[in-house]
Each structure stands twice: as structure tokens, then as C-alpha cells.
Amino acid sequence: MLKDIVEVHPLTNYQLKLRFEDGVEGIIDVSQLIQFTGVFEPLKNPDYFSQVKLSSEWGTIYWDSGADLDPDVLYSYLSQQPIQLKTPSIS
């Protein structure tokens, strides 16, 4: 898929409003996608969660704790299209 996230807005209750480069947009409930453990533990704090950042270099979102979310997974969730895995061709 490789669609970049171009806009992110934190909402209440661990939700993010996302927009992708092709216009696909919607609201993701992050609490339904992750467990708040390890690198994601700081995100339990709503104030910290709201400090989400957009990396135009990587086309994804991240937090200073090192947590980030795969844009392909988020795109698949919002577009309701399965992730397309490339399989190597055999010659």
C-alpha cells in the first residue's frame, strides 16, 4: 500500500483523526489496536497521547517515547482493504 499519513489530530479516548495522501481519512481508536505496555506505556497518559507527531520523512505518526504505528496497518483499518503483501517472484 505504502500510503503516507499527511495529517493527524488527537481526539479524546485514545482516538486519532488521520488523513492519508490519497484522501482516505477517518478516526482510529488506538486503544483497540495496541496494549499500553513497553514503548506504548506512556501513551496511557492522555496528555502524552495528545502529543502525537507526524513524520513526513517516514509518512507515519510517532511519539517521543519511540512509539510509532505502521501506516499500512492504519490505512488498511480505515480503508477496510487488506494489506497487500508482496511475494518474491521465482524465476
Short mmCIF file of C-alpha atoms in Angstrom, two decimals:
data_model
loop_
_atom_site.label_atom_id
_atom_site.label_comp_id
_atom_site.label_asym_id
_atom_site.label_seq_id
_atom_site.Cartn_x
_atom_site.Cartn_y
_atom_site.Cartn_z
CA MET A 1 0.00 0.00 0.00
CA LEU A 2 2.64 2.47 1.10
CA LYS A 3 0.31 5.43 1.65
CA ASP A 4 1.71 8.23 3.76
CA ILE A 5 -0.17 9.86 6.58
CA VAL A 6 -0.31 13.60 5.87
CA GLU A 7 -2.41 14.83 8.79
CA VAL A 8 -3.07 13.75 12.38
CA HIS A 9 -5.30 15.25 15.06
CA PRO A 10 -5.52 13.74 18.55
CA LEU A 11 -9.02 13.33 19.94
CA THR A 12 -10.33 12.11 23.30
CA ASN A 13 -10.38 8.48 24.46
CA TYR A 14 -7.18 7.45 22.61
CA GLN A 15 -8.58 8.33 19.21
CA LEU A 16 -6.74 9.92 16.31
CA LYS A 17 -8.18 11.52 13.21
CA LEU A 18 -5.92 10.63 10.29
CA ARG A 19 -5.76 11.66 6.65
CA PHE A 20 -3.67 9.85 4.06
CA GLU A 21 -2.07 11.26 0.92
CA ASP A 22 -4.78 9.76 -1.31
CA GLY A 23 -7.61 11.39 0.68
CA VAL A 24 -8.60 8.38 2.78
CA GLU A 25 -9.38 9.66 6.26
CA GLY A 26 -11.11 8.63 9.42
CA ILE A 27 -10.86 8.08 13.14
CA ILE A 28 -8.76 5.32 14.67
CA ASP A 29 -9.24 4.11 18.25
CA VAL A 30 -5.64 3.34 19.15
CA SER A 31 -6.70 1.55 22.35
CA GLN A 32 -8.27 -1.13 20.13
CA LEU A 33 -5.00 -1.67 18.23
CA ILE A 34 -2.32 -1.73 20.92
CA GLN A 35 -1.67 -2.72 24.50
CA PHE A 36 -0.28 0.08 26.65
CA THR A 37 2.87 -1.80 27.58
CA GLY A 38 6.54 -1.39 26.73
CA VAL A 39 7.20 1.51 24.39
CA PHE A 40 3.43 2.21 24.30
CA GLU A 41 3.03 2.51 28.10
CA PRO A 42 3.48 6.33 28.19
CA LEU A 43 0.53 6.64 25.80
CA LYS A 44 -1.81 5.66 28.67
CA ASN A 45 -1.46 9.25 29.85
CA PRO A 46 -3.99 11.22 27.75
CA ASP A 47 -1.84 14.35 27.86
CA TYR A 48 1.13 12.44 26.47
CA PHE A 49 -1.05 10.64 23.92
CA SER A 50 -2.16 14.01 22.56
CA GLN A 51 1.48 14.88 21.80
CA VAL A 52 1.42 12.63 18.73
CA LYS A 53 3.63 13.86 15.91
CA LEU A 54 3.68 13.41 12.17
CA SER A 55 6.87 12.38 10.41
CA SER A 56 6.73 13.49 6.80
CA GLU A 57 10.00 11.65 6.24
CA TRP A 58 8.52 8.29 7.27
CA GLY A 59 4.89 9.02 6.38
CA THR A 60 3.69 7.92 9.78
CA ILE A 61 2.89 9.10 13.28
CA TYR A 62 5.04 8.75 16.38
CA TRP A 63 5.62 9.84 19.96
CA ASP A 64 8.88 10.92 21.59
CA SER A 65 8.93 7.67 23.61
CA GLY A 66 9.87 5.88 20.39
CA ALA A 67 6.38 4.52 19.79
CA ASP A 68 5.08 4.64 16.24
CA LEU A 69 2.31 2.94 14.31
CA ASP A 70 2.62 1.26 10.92
CA PRO A 71 0.85 3.43 8.33
CA ASP A 72 -0.07 0.34 6.26
CA VAL A 73 -1.97 -1.13 9.21
CA LEU A 74 -3.75 2.18 9.86
CA TYR A 75 -4.59 2.59 6.17
CA SER A 76 -5.94 -0.94 5.99
CA TYR A 77 -8.10 -0.31 9.05
CA LEU A 78 -9.58 2.93 7.68
CA SER A 79 -9.99 1.83 4.05
CA GLN A 80 -11.16 -1.68 5.03
CA GLN A 81 -8.75 -3.09 2.44
CA PRO A 82 -6.45 -5.95 3.39
CA ILE A 83 -2.73 -5.31 3.46
CA GLN A 84 -1.18 -6.49 0.21
CA LEU A 85 1.97 -8.47 0.85
CA LYS A 86 4.43 -8.74 -1.98
CA THR A 87 5.68 -12.24 -2.62
CA PRO A 88 9.03 -12.77 -4.31
CA SER A 89 8.82 -13.97 -7.88
CA ILE A 90 10.54 -17.22 -8.68
CA SER A 91 12.41 -17.34 -11.98
#
